Tab-separated table of C-alpha atoms and ligand atoms in Angstrom:
chain	number	residue	atom	x	y	z
A	1	UNK	CA	0.027	0.110	-0.040
A	2	UNK	CA	1.004	3.202	-1.270
A	3	UNK	CA	1.198	6.548	1.073
A	4	UNK	CA	0.264	9.762	0.504
A	5	UNK	CA	3.763	11.255	-0.145
A	6	UNK	CA	4.759	8.169	-2.356
A	7	UNK	CA	1.976	8.883	-4.855
A	8	UNK	CA	2.603	11.814	-5.027
A	9	UNK	CA	6.394	11.456	-5.618
A	10	UNK	CA	4.728	9.699	-8.925
A	11	UNK	CA	2.838	12.279	-10.565
A	12	UNK	CA	5.473	14.110	-12.299
A	13	UNK	CA	4.785	18.613	-11.244
A	14	UNK	CA	2.490	17.998	-8.879
A	15	UNK	CA	0.723	20.585	-6.959
A	16	UNK	CA	-2.051	20.555	-4.095
A	17	UNK	CA	-2.703	23.857	-4.427
A	18	UNK	CA	-3.167	23.271	-8.141
A	19	UNK	CA	-3.555	19.629	-8.969
A	20	UNK	CA	-5.321	18.981	-12.512
A	21	UNK	CA	-8.362	17.038	-12.788
A	22	UNK	CA	-6.904	13.914	-14.798
A	23	UNK	CA	-3.907	13.990	-11.874
A	24	UNK	CA	-6.605	13.500	-9.134
A	25	UNK	CA	-8.133	10.699	-11.884
A	26	UNK	CA	-4.189	9.307	-11.733
A	27	UNK	CA	-4.033	9.664	-7.770
A	28	UNK	CA	-6.680	8.128	-6.916
A	29	UNK	CA	-6.175	5.150	-9.515
A	30	UNK	CA	-3.079	4.578	-7.671
A	31	UNK	CA	-4.907	4.964	-3.853
A	32	UNK	CA	-7.791	2.892	-4.511
A	33	UNK	CA	-7.046	-0.919	-4.415
A	34	UNK	CA	-10.009	-3.252	-5.796
A	35	UNK	CA	-11.718	-5.652	-2.923
A	36	UNK	CA	-11.244	-9.176	-2.540
A	37	UNK	CA	-13.958	-10.879	-1.220
A	38	UNK	CA	-16.649	-12.984	-3.802
A	39	UNK	CA	-20.184	-14.339	-3.767
A	40	UNK	CA	-21.206	-16.288	-5.547
A	41	UNK	CA	-24.948	-14.627	-6.232
A	42	UNK	CA	-27.655	-15.703	-8.158
A	43	UNK	CA	-28.376	-14.567	-11.576
A	44	UNK	CA	-31.926	-11.813	-10.487
A	45	UNK	CA	-29.432	-10.796	-7.684
A	46	UNK	CA	-26.360	-9.406	-9.515
A	47	UNK	CA	-27.563	-7.567	-11.566
A	48	UNK	CA	-25.257	-4.458	-12.074
A	49	UNK	CA	-22.330	-6.962	-9.823
A	50	UNK	CA	-18.884	-7.490	-11.087
A	51	UNK	CA	-18.181	-10.622	-11.797
A	52	UNK	CA	-14.914	-12.239	-10.253
A	53	UNK	CA	-14.056	-14.580	-12.143
A	54	UNK	CA	-13.912	-15.004	-15.910
A	55	UNK	CA	-17.199	-17.453	-17.648
A	56	UNK	CA	-16.041	-20.079	-19.549
A	57	UNK	CA	-18.320	-20.925	-21.993
A	58	UNK	CA	-19.461	-25.401	-21.350
A	59	UNK	CA	-20.932	-26.120	-24.304
A	60	UNK	CA	-20.954	-24.098	-27.453
A	61	UNK	CA	-23.825	-21.536	-28.126
A	62	UNK	CA	-26.194	-22.197	-30.858
A	63	UNK	CA	-25.342	-25.677	-30.495
A	64	UNK	CA	-26.223	-26.834	-33.912
A	65	UNK	CA	-26.140	-25.584	-37.100
A	66	UNK	CA	-29.706	-24.139	-37.463
A	67	UNK	CA	-31.949	-22.135	-39.756
A	68	UNK	CA	-32.204	-18.489	-39.204
A	69	UNK	CA	-35.310	-18.073	-41.512
A	70	UNK	CA	-39.068	-19.669	-41.965
A	71	UNK	CA	-37.855	-21.274	-45.495
A	72	UNK	CA	-36.154	-24.761	-47.461
A	73	UNK	CA	-33.178	-26.299	-45.903
A	74	UNK	CA	-31.115	-27.040	-49.427
A	75	UNK	CA	-27.698	-28.575	-50.589
A	76	UNK	CA	-26.537	-25.100	-51.862
A	77	UNK	CA	-23.776	-27.150	-53.939
A	78	UNK	CA	-26.942	-27.464	-56.211
A	79	UNK	CA	-27.047	-23.256	-57.005
A	80	UNK	CA	-26.652	-22.032	-60.909
A	81	UNK	CA	-26.035	-18.726	-62.205
A	82	UNK	CA	-28.742	-18.096	-64.025
A	83	UNK	CA	-31.290	-20.999	-63.654
A	84	UNK	CA	-34.281	-21.613	-60.821
A	85	UNK	CA	-33.790	-24.253	-58.766
A	86	UNK	CA	-36.456	-26.566	-58.334
A	87	UNK	CA	-36.602	-29.042	-55.198
A	88	UNK	CA	-38.509	-32.058	-53.767
A	89	UNK	CA	-39.958	-31.387	-50.450
A	90	UNK	CA	-39.685	-34.168	-47.935
A	91	UNK	CA	-40.297	-33.052	-44.845
A	92	UNK	CA	-40.978	-30.132	-42.562
A	93	UNK	CA	-38.278	-29.459	-39.746
A	94	UNK	CA	-39.107	-27.765	-36.290
A	95	UNK	CA	-37.363	-25.965	-34.075
A	96	UNK	CA	-36.488	-27.476	-30.701
A	97	UNK	CA	-36.546	-30.978	-32.415
A	98	UNK	CA	-34.525	-32.985	-34.776
A	99	UNK	CA	-35.906	-34.203	-37.519
A	100	UNK	CA	-35.586	-37.643	-39.009
A	101	UNK	CA	-34.015	-38.640	-42.197
A	102	UNK	CA	-32.421	-38.095	-45.691
A	103	UNK	CA	-32.219	-35.584	-48.098
A	104	UNK	CA	-31.018	-36.271	-51.287
A	105	UNK	CA	-29.723	-34.262	-53.818
A	106	UNK	CA	-33.375	-32.204	-56.486
A	107	UNK	CA	-35.041	-32.587	-52.405
A	108	UNK	CA	-35.289	-29.655	-49.607
A	109	UNK	CA	-36.862	-29.915	-46.266
A	110	UNK	CA	-39.053	-27.055	-45.219
A	111	UNK	CA	-37.929	-25.493	-42.319
A	112	UNK	CA	-38.793	-23.712	-39.250
A	113	UNK	CA	-36.331	-20.508	-37.201
A	114	UNK	CA	-34.151	-22.019	-35.657
A	115	UNK	CA	-34.092	-25.387	-36.253
A	116	UNK	CA	-31.723	-27.675	-36.337
A	117	UNK	CA	-30.033	-27.951	-40.266
A	118	UNK	CA	-29.602	-30.949	-41.071
A	119	UNK	CA	-25.827	-32.014	-41.490
A	120	UNK	CA	-26.294	-32.288	-45.531
A	121	UNK	CA	-28.130	-29.222	-45.796
A	122	UNK	CA	-26.493	-25.758	-45.592
A	123	UNK	CA	-28.666	-22.908	-47.324
A	124	UNK	CA	-31.797	-21.961	-46.421
A	125	UNK	CA	-33.899	-19.562	-48.639
A	126	UNK	CA	-36.651	-17.088	-47.130
A	127	UNK	CA	-40.285	-19.068	-48.259
A	128	UNK	CA	-41.658	-15.442	-49.744
A	129	UNK	CA	-38.815	-16.629	-52.371
A	130	UNK	CA	-40.300	-19.417	-53.602
A	131	UNK	CA	-42.939	-20.828	-56.518
A	132	UNK	CA	-44.637	-23.619	-54.388
A	133	UNK	CA	-46.589	-26.575	-56.396
A	134	UNK	CA	-48.252	-29.308	-55.081
A	135	UNK	CA	-49.602	-32.069	-56.784
A	136	UNK	CA	-51.653	-34.338	-54.285
A	137	UNK	CA	-49.069	-35.295	-51.452
A	138	UNK	CA	-45.875	-33.938	-53.361
A	139	UNK	CA	-44.690	-30.815	-53.084
A	140	UNK	CA	-41.844	-29.253	-55.031
A	141	UNK	CA	-41.067	-25.700	-54.725
A	142	UNK	CA	-38.563	-23.156	-57.393
A	143	UNK	CA	-35.984	-20.590	-56.468
A	144	UNK	CA	-35.640	-18.506	-58.782
A	145	UNK	CA	-31.657	-17.450	-59.770
A	146	UNK	CA	-29.721	-14.825	-57.828
A	147	UNK	CA	-31.928	-15.236	-54.596
A	148	UNK	CA	-29.496	-17.346	-52.045
A	149	UNK	CA	-26.175	-18.438	-52.407
A	150	UNK	CA	-24.823	-21.169	-50.804
A	151	UNK	CA	-24.660	-20.456	-47.120
A	152	UNK	CA	-27.233	-18.312	-46.665
A	153	UNK	CA	-29.088	-17.498	-43.289
A	154	UNK	CA	-28.028	-20.436	-41.871
A	155	UNK	CA	-27.060	-19.909	-38.178
A	156	UNK	CA	-23.393	-21.989	-37.447
A	157	UNK	CA	-22.911	-23.844	-34.071
A	158	UNK	CA	-20.984	-21.733	-32.103
A	159	UNK	CA	-21.476	-18.783	-33.941
A	160	UNK	CA	-22.744	-17.348	-31.034
A	161	UNK	CA	-19.773	-18.985	-27.867
A	162	UNK	CA	-17.478	-21.388	-29.070
A	163	UNK	CA	-17.462	-23.696	-25.837
A	164	UNK	CA	-14.292	-23.173	-23.705
A	165	UNK	CA	-14.178	-20.143	-24.640
A	166	UNK	CA	-14.665	-16.809	-22.174
A	167	UNK	CA	-17.625	-15.717	-22.825
A	168	UNK	CA	-17.938	-12.907	-19.706
A	169	UNK	CA	-14.522	-11.774	-18.885
A	170	UNK	CA	-13.780	-11.387	-15.095
A	171	UNK	CA	-14.412	-7.395	-14.023
A	172	UNK	CA	-17.313	-7.203	-16.606
A	173	UNK	CA	-20.380	-5.651	-14.367
A	174	UNK	CA	-22.938	-7.258	-15.097
A	175	UNK	CA	-25.776	-5.170	-17.560
A	176	UNK	CA	-29.101	-7.250	-18.264
A	177	UNK	CA	-27.323	-8.083	-21.303
A	178	UNK	CA	-25.471	-10.239	-19.826
A	179	UNK	CA	-27.115	-11.372	-17.225
A	180	UNK	CA	-29.133	-12.884	-20.534
A	181	UNK	CA	-25.913	-13.830	-21.788
A	182	UNK	CA	-24.783	-16.286	-18.204
A	183	UNK	CA	-28.639	-17.236	-18.253
A	184	UNK	CA	-27.682	-18.383	-22.243
A	185	UNK	CA	-25.469	-20.507	-20.966
A	186	UNK	CA	-27.533	-23.006	-18.202
A	187	UNK	CA	-25.714	-20.829	-14.993
A	188	UNK	CA	-27.558	-20.281	-11.516
A	189	UNK	CA	-24.955	-17.911	-9.563
A	190	UNK	CA	-22.149	-16.262	-10.673
A	191	UNK	CA	-19.420	-15.145	-8.464
A	192	UNK	CA	-19.086	-11.055	-7.618
A	193	UNK	CA	-17.436	-9.374	-5.668
A	194	UNK	CA	-18.693	-7.905	-2.095
A	195	UNK	CA	-20.627	-4.665	-2.827
A	196	UNK	CA	-18.690	-1.597	-1.087
A	197	UNK	CA	-19.517	-0.494	1.692
A	198	UNK	CA	-19.709	3.295	1.740
A	199	UNK	CA	-20.369	6.019	4.775
A	200	UNK	CA	-22.045	9.342	4.565
A	201	UNK	CA	-22.049	12.545	5.892
A	202	UNK	CA	-22.739	16.558	5.300
A	203	UNK	CA	-20.677	18.487	7.939
A	204	UNK	CA	-21.307	22.196	8.489
A	205	UNK	CA	-23.241	23.317	11.698
A	206	UNK	CA	-25.732	26.276	9.267
A	207	UNK	CA	-26.288	21.929	7.815
A	208	UNK	CA	-30.064	21.381	9.191
A	209	UNK	CA	-31.367	17.483	8.300
A	210	UNK	CA	-35.372	16.706	7.161
A	211	UNK	CA	-37.510	17.544	9.868
A	212	UNK	CA	-35.591	20.092	11.184
A	213	UNK	CA	-37.438	23.695	11.901
A	214	UNK	CA	-36.480	26.537	9.232
A	215	UNK	CA	-33.896	28.869	10.557
A	216	UNK	CA	-31.484	31.651	9.550
A	217	UNK	CA	-28.846	31.275	7.596
A	218	UNK	CA	-29.162	27.577	7.520
A	219	UNK	CA	-30.544	25.141	4.796
A	220	UNK	CA	-31.671	21.523	4.370
A	221	UNK	CA	-29.285	19.060	3.517
A	222	UNK	CA	-29.515	18.552	0.241
A	223	UNK	CA	-26.053	16.536	-0.119
A	224	UNK	CA	-27.162	13.505	1.825
A	225	UNK	CA	-29.500	12.657	-0.973
A	226	UNK	CA	-27.487	12.974	-3.505
A	227	UNK	CA	-24.492	11.374	-2.554
A	228	UNK	CA	-27.582	8.553	-1.218
A	229	UNK	CA	-28.558	8.564	-5.008
A	230	UNK	CA	-25.091	8.353	-6.868
A	231	UNK	CA	-23.993	5.257	-4.366
A	232	UNK	CA	-27.194	3.282	-4.899
A	233	UNK	CA	-27.524	3.975	-8.574
A	234	UNK	CA	-23.487	2.326	-8.330
A	235	UNK	CA	-24.513	-0.880	-6.628
A	236	UNK	CA	-22.790	0.535	-2.974
A	237	UNK	CA	-24.487	-0.100	-0.122
A	238	UNK	CA	-24.697	2.987	1.280
A	239	UNK	CA	-24.291	4.036	5.315
A	240	UNK	CA	-26.357	7.280	5.856
A	241	UNK	CA	-24.577	8.939	8.979
A	242	UNK	CA	-26.948	12.720	8.565
A	243	UNK	CA	-25.174	15.493	9.525
A	244	UNK	CA	-22.530	15.401	11.748
A	245	UNK	CA	-22.085	18.574	13.502
A	246	UNK	CA	-18.608	20.926	14.057
A	247	UNK	CA	-17.373	19.404	17.181
A	248	UNK	CA	-14.409	17.265	17.516
A	249	UNK	CA	-15.794	14.645	19.780
A	250	UNK	CA	-18.651	14.059	17.125
A	251	UNK	CA	-16.376	14.337	14.024
A	252	UNK	CA	-13.549	11.800	15.963
A	253	UNK	CA	-16.575	9.551	16.354
A	254	UNK	CA	-18.332	9.488	12.720
A	255	UNK	CA	-15.092	9.442	11.428
A	256	UNK	CA	-13.650	6.629	14.171
A	257	UNK	CA	-17.479	4.348	13.197
A	258	UNK	CA	-17.832	5.024	9.411
A	259	UNK	CA	-13.786	3.792	9.473
A	260	UNK	CA	-14.567	-0.052	11.392
A	261	UNK	CA	-17.407	-0.061	8.884
A	262	UNK	CA	-17.298	0.933	5.621
A	263	UNK	CA	-14.712	0.781	2.357
A	264	UNK	CA	-15.013	4.048	1.555
A	265	UNK	CA	-15.914	7.600	3.423
A	266	UNK	CA	-17.626	10.167	1.832
A	267	UNK	CA	-18.412	13.899	3.582
A	268	UNK	CA	-19.278	17.330	1.603
A	269	UNK	CA	-17.965	20.538	3.425
A	270	UNK	CA	-15.789	21.905	5.847
A	271	UNK	CA	-12.487	21.620	3.009
A	272	UNK	CA	-11.864	24.749	2.339
A	273	UNK	CA	-9.191	26.770	2.736
A	274	UNK	CA	-10.676	29.310	5.581
A	275	UNK	CA	-12.928	26.890	6.797
A	276	UNK	CA	-12.650	27.314	10.445
A	277	UNK	CA	-13.918	24.638	11.644
A	278	UNK	CA	-13.042	20.487	13.364
A	279	UNK	CA	-13.251	18.544	9.760
A	280	UNK	CA	-10.108	18.909	7.955
A	281	UNK	CA	-7.880	18.447	12.096
A	282	UNK	CA	-9.865	15.628	12.441
A	283	UNK	CA	-9.204	14.461	9.248
A	284	UNK	CA	-5.421	14.848	9.414
A	285	UNK	CA	-5.772	13.374	13.521
A	286	UNK	CA	-7.297	10.285	12.225
A	287	UNK	CA	-5.243	9.303	8.907
A	288	UNK	CA	-3.540	9.930	5.829
A	289	UNK	CA	-5.630	13.353	4.008
A	290	UNK	CA	-4.120	15.840	1.411
A	291	UNK	CA	-6.201	18.979	1.031
A	292	UNK	CA	-6.095	19.958	-2.735
A	293	UNK	CA	-7.455	23.111	-4.930
A	294	UNK	CA	-8.481	21.458	-7.839
A	295	UNK	CA	-7.677	23.805	-10.591
A	296	UNK	CA	-11.454	22.855	-12.124
A	297	UNK	CA	-15.260	24.798	-11.184
A	298	UNK	CA	-17.305	23.935	-9.398
A	299	UNK	CA	-15.410	22.024	-7.111
A	300	UNK	CA	-12.075	23.122	-6.272
A	301	UNK	CA	-11.271	21.733	-2.589
A	302	UNK	CA	-10.899	18.001	-1.812
A	303	UNK	CA	-9.674	16.493	0.725
A	304	UNK	CA	-8.693	12.631	0.402
A	305	UNK	CA	-6.475	10.199	1.429
A	306	UNK	CA	-6.792	7.147	4.235
A	307	UNK	CA	-9.055	7.204	7.486
A	308	UNK	CA	-7.344	4.633	9.579
A	309	UNK	CA	-9.569	1.951	11.687
A	310	UNK	CA	-9.849	1.118	14.603
A	311	UNK	CA	-10.293	-2.788	14.709
A	312	UNK	CA	-12.980	-4.468	17.278
A	313	UNK	CA	-13.483	-7.894	17.177
A	314	UNK	CA	-15.835	-9.633	14.398
A	315	UNK	CA	-19.516	-9.312	16.063
A	316	UNK	CA	-20.920	-13.002	16.361
A	317	UNK	CA	-23.088	-14.566	13.442
A	318	UNK	CA	-21.610	-11.421	11.065
A	319	UNK	CA	-20.431	-13.488	8.257
A	320	UNK	CA	-20.288	-11.904	4.285
A	321	UNK	CA	-22.166	-10.055	2.533
A	322	UNK	CA	-23.959	-8.893	5.817
A	323	UNK	CA	-19.816	-8.747	7.452
A	324	UNK	CA	-19.510	-5.127	8.877
A	325	UNK	CA	-15.627	-4.192	7.999
A	326	UNK	CA	-13.646	-6.267	10.456
A	327	UNK	CA	-14.265	-9.252	8.212
A	328	UNK	CA	-12.817	-7.073	5.051
A	329	UNK	CA	-10.427	-6.450	3.293
A	330	UNK	CA	-8.658	-3.118	4.730
A	331	UNK	CA	-7.817	-1.962	7.512
A	332	UNK	CA	-8.401	1.978	6.595
A	333	UNK	CA	-11.997	3.845	4.679
A	334	UNK	CA	-10.581	4.979	1.525
A	335	UNK	CA	-11.558	9.358	2.045
A	336	UNK	CA	-13.095	11.612	0.008
A	337	UNK	CA	-14.156	14.677	1.710
A	338	UNK	CA	-16.072	16.868	-1.223
A	339	UNK	CA	-16.954	20.553	-0.924
A	340	UNK	CA	-20.037	21.506	1.273
A	341	UNK	CA	-21.624	23.513	-1.812
A	342	UNK	CA	-24.424	20.828	-4.006
A	343	UNK	CA	-23.717	21.321	-6.956
A	344	UNK	CA	-19.762	20.415	-6.382
A	345	UNK	CA	-20.650	17.193	-4.947
A	346	UNK	CA	-22.221	16.442	-8.012
A	347	UNK	CA	-19.479	17.250	-10.280
A	348	UNK	CA	-16.365	15.401	-8.380
A	349	UNK	CA	-18.350	12.614	-7.232
A	350	UNK	CA	-18.924	12.139	-10.596
A	351	UNK	CA	-15.206	12.707	-12.304
A	352	UNK	CA	-13.295	11.438	-9.575
A	353	UNK	CA	-15.502	10.255	-6.488
A	354	UNK	CA	-17.733	7.161	-9.732
A	355	UNK	CA	-14.207	6.332	-11.380
A	356	UNK	CA	-12.257	5.073	-7.966
A	357	UNK	CA	-15.080	3.265	-6.593
A	358	UNK	CA	-15.426	1.331	-9.879
A	359	UNK	CA	-11.855	0.321	-9.482
A	360	UNK	CA	-12.576	-0.318	-5.942
A	361	UNK	CA	-16.045	-2.843	-7.204
A	362	UNK	CA	-13.292	-5.009	-9.200
A	363	UNK	CA	-14.590	-3.393	-12.391
A	364	UNK	CA	-12.303	-3.317	-14.740
A	365	UNK	CA	-14.132	-0.424	-17.201
A	366	UNK	CA	-12.836	1.730	-19.617
A	367	UNK	CA	-13.977	5.566	-19.013
A	368	UNK	CA	-17.378	6.361	-20.475
A	369	UNK	CA	-17.376	7.366	-23.447
A	370	UNK	CA	-17.900	11.570	-23.635
A	371	UNK	CA	-21.050	12.581	-26.558
A	372	UNK	CA	-19.627	15.452	-29.131
A	373	UNK	CA	-22.643	17.997	-29.477
A	374	UNK	CA	-22.620	22.173	-30.416
A	375	UNK	CA	-22.794	24.499	-28.424
A	376	UNK	CA	-26.230	26.569	-28.981
A	377	UNK	CA	-24.735	28.813	-27.525
A	378	UNK	CA	-21.148	31.494	-26.249
A	379	UNK	CA	-18.747	29.966	-23.479
A	380	UNK	CA	-16.271	31.674	-21.235
A	381	UNK	CA	-13.346	29.445	-20.657
A	382	UNK	CA	-9.788	29.961	-19.448
A	383	UNK	CA	-7.643	27.646	-20.136
A	384	UNK	CA	-6.016	26.581	-17.073
A	385	UNK	CA	-9.011	24.620	-15.205
A	386	UNK	CA	-11.396	21.517	-16.422
A	387	UNK	CA	-14.863	23.022	-16.472
A	388	UNK	CA	-18.793	21.264	-16.211
A	389	UNK	CA	-21.708	22.883	-17.281
A	390	UNK	CA	-24.867	21.924	-15.886
A	391	UNK	CA	-26.286	21.822	-19.944
A	392	UNK	CA	-29.168	19.909	-21.787
A	393	UNK	CA	-28.616	17.832	-25.100
A	394	UNK	CA	-31.190	17.639	-27.657
A	395	UNK	CA	-32.004	16.298	-31.461
A	396	UNK	CA	-32.237	18.678	-33.895
A	397	UNK	CA	-34.258	18.876	-36.782
A	398	UNK	CA	-31.111	17.817	-38.690
A	399	UNK	CA	-29.922	14.575	-36.467
A	400	UNK	CA	-27.505	16.349	-35.320
A	401	UNK	CA	-26.618	16.946	-31.015
A	402	UNK	CA	-26.962	19.992	-29.551
A	403	UNK	CA	-26.262	21.394	-25.913
A	404	UNK	CA	-27.362	24.162	-24.148
A	405	UNK	CA	-26.642	25.080	-20.552
A	406	UNK	CA	-29.651	25.723	-17.719
A	407	UNK	CA	-29.075	28.799	-16.751
A	408	UNK	CA	-27.315	30.236	-13.227
A	409	UNK	CA	-23.944	28.398	-13.323
A	410	UNK	CA	-23.788	28.669	-9.681
A	411	UNK	CA	-21.715	25.959	-7.784
A	412	UNK	CA	-25.004	25.610	-5.242
A	413	UNK	CA	-27.458	26.487	-7.867
A	414	UNK	CA	-29.269	22.222	-8.182
A	415	UNK	CA	-31.872	23.647	-9.830
A	416	UNK	CA	-29.250	23.916	-12.906
A	417	UNK	CA	-28.142	20.676	-12.204
A	418	UNK	CA	-31.333	18.799	-12.320
A	419	UNK	CA	-33.087	19.665	-15.657
A	420	UNK	CA	-29.364	18.526	-17.233
A	421	UNK	CA	-29.250	15.881	-19.130
A	422	UNK	CA	-24.952	16.078	-18.454
A	423	UNK	CA	-22.760	17.736	-18.424
A	424	UNK	CA	-20.226	19.649	-21.317
A	425	UNK	CA	-17.140	18.836	-20.061
A	426	UNK	CA	-13.847	21.419	-21.099
A	427	UNK	CA	-11.019	21.147	-20.649
A	428	UNK	CA	-7.819	21.549	-18.998
A	429	UNK	CA	-6.499	22.945	-21.853
A	430	UNK	CA	-9.439	24.471	-23.504
A	431	UNK	CA	-9.928	27.836	-23.900
A	432	UNK	CA	-13.439	30.184	-25.258
A	433	UNK	CA	-16.237	28.069	-26.750
A	434	UNK	CA	-18.165	30.089	-28.694
A	435	UNK	CA	-21.485	29.505	-30.610
A	436	UNK	CA	-21.500	25.910	-33.550
A	437	UNK	CA	-18.222	24.698	-31.656
A	438	UNK	CA	-18.764	21.158	-30.680
A	439	UNK	CA	-17.786	20.138	-27.033
A	440	UNK	CA	-16.985	16.852	-25.106
A	441	UNK	CA	-20.738	16.166	-22.450
A	442	UNK	CA	-20.337	13.393	-20.381
A	443	UNK	CA	-23.791	12.236	-20.071
A	444	UNK	CA	-26.077	11.032	-16.654
A	445	UNK	CA	-28.003	7.979	-18.430
A	446	UNK	CA	-25.923	5.466	-17.228
A	447	UNK	CA	-24.035	7.049	-15.071
A	448	UNK	CA	-26.479	8.607	-12.565
B	501	LIG	P1	-18.005	24.713	2.506
B	501	LIG	O1	-17.873	23.550	1.120
B	501	LIG	O2	-18.109	23.759	4.084
B	501	LIG	O3	-17.302	25.578	3.094
B	501	LIG	O4	-19.310	25.444	2.368
B	501	LIG	C1	-20.419	25.437	0.970
B	501	LIG	C2	-21.086	25.589	0.637
B	501	LIG	O5	-21.858	24.700	0.382
B	501	LIG	C3	-22.419	26.385	2.061
B	501	LIG	O6	-22.868	27.604	1.699
B	501	LIG	C4	-22.673	25.962	2.845
B	501	LIG	O7	-23.698	26.143	3.209
B	501	LIG	C5	-23.396	24.252	1.203
B	501	LIG	N1	-23.234	23.034	2.290
B	501	LIG	C6	-22.395	22.055	2.124
B	501	LIG	N2	-22.795	21.054	2.972
B	501	LIG	C7	-24.127	20.844	3.127
B	501	LIG	C8	-25.480	19.824	2.304
B	501	LIG	N3	-24.964	19.522	2.623
B	501	LIG	N4	-26.226	20.210	1.815
B	501	LIG	C9	-26.671	21.981	0.520
B	501	LIG	N5	-25.939	22.694	1.178
B	501	LIG	C10	-24.717	22.341	1.836
B	502	LIG	MG1	-18.610	24.745	6.146
């Protein structure tokens, strides 16, 4: 496990007073380590979890060559250029049953989609392309020239999955398609990494919990709910610790309890430079923590590090997924000390915390691809910091994508975040944006 000083030494030009967004990501990817406990889960419970093993296909899918169409199967070597092919129909192959019998030259088999193709047949002509005529019990079809080539409309054995080859890879998030793929292999359970436990609390004496009477200068705690939503969508188990007053004893108790139970601790507030409170002091006292001014907007102040957990003996009967941190992988909890402003919390979560948590979950996911859209307006931007602007992407009449900011971009203005469907990412070195310029957008869909 590297210390924060060792990680800092690995990053060229690292400056805690003006750290770039990409250096924050690089720092965090060196700081965190994946969980180690494996849980075998039934498929219905595995959605959103991360695979802990490769899934090797126990058989070929599909298990036989079969027909991709309702039509007639025949030996494609009989096709000749420019001439219709006449064949006698000798039977019908239905899906789910092997047809018994043989098909000779000059003959074909009526076949349904998914039905097994007998070995001697390699081509299917869709039924709508043939002329058929029946005389008594005997039926013939005529295939017009140029309609099919040998091998058409045949699904090959193993074309979906080959026996012995990985069908799914360790580190993949279990999406609906991947669950379906596992089911197509007959698998009832999947080995997944255990879910992360993430503790969250808000700090600040001016923060009210829902149900508290309003008072002058105080605001209701919105961060608790946005962070809860973000963590839940990521499949984390959330340990909600509410609001913790700016009191050293309460803060110490909260950090200690969080570190004992959780893999990661997220706090909001109390990390800005001029902050006259105990939050920063307590982070320093209980762990190895760095305080940054990030070259970004919104979300400049941030604290990151480890809070040491004081081990207590495991409670009896606590095992597996329900066990506390005492039975688990690490003795320190990763700390993400986020700024207090509600939009800064969400932006720093999406830009930094989310990828780090995915890494801790054992996920090998690549960064989310950004969408390109034309800016509907001019945006002022200073090179030398990364800016995230709340925007709405829409599709124009000509099919192109346009993005418009959702108004006041103040770091406390949650309304413009709630109206947005993505964040316009204005990169570190980028300058002003003119109307119509292409910009990158991090879409919320699929993320939150
Ligand atoms: P701080 O980072 O503690 O200086 O807080 C910056 C701003 O965010 C202040 O206006 C706080 O009142 C506000 N703030 C801090 N925590 C929360 C919270 N949990 N919910 C809503 N607003 C908050
Ligand atoms: Mg504060």
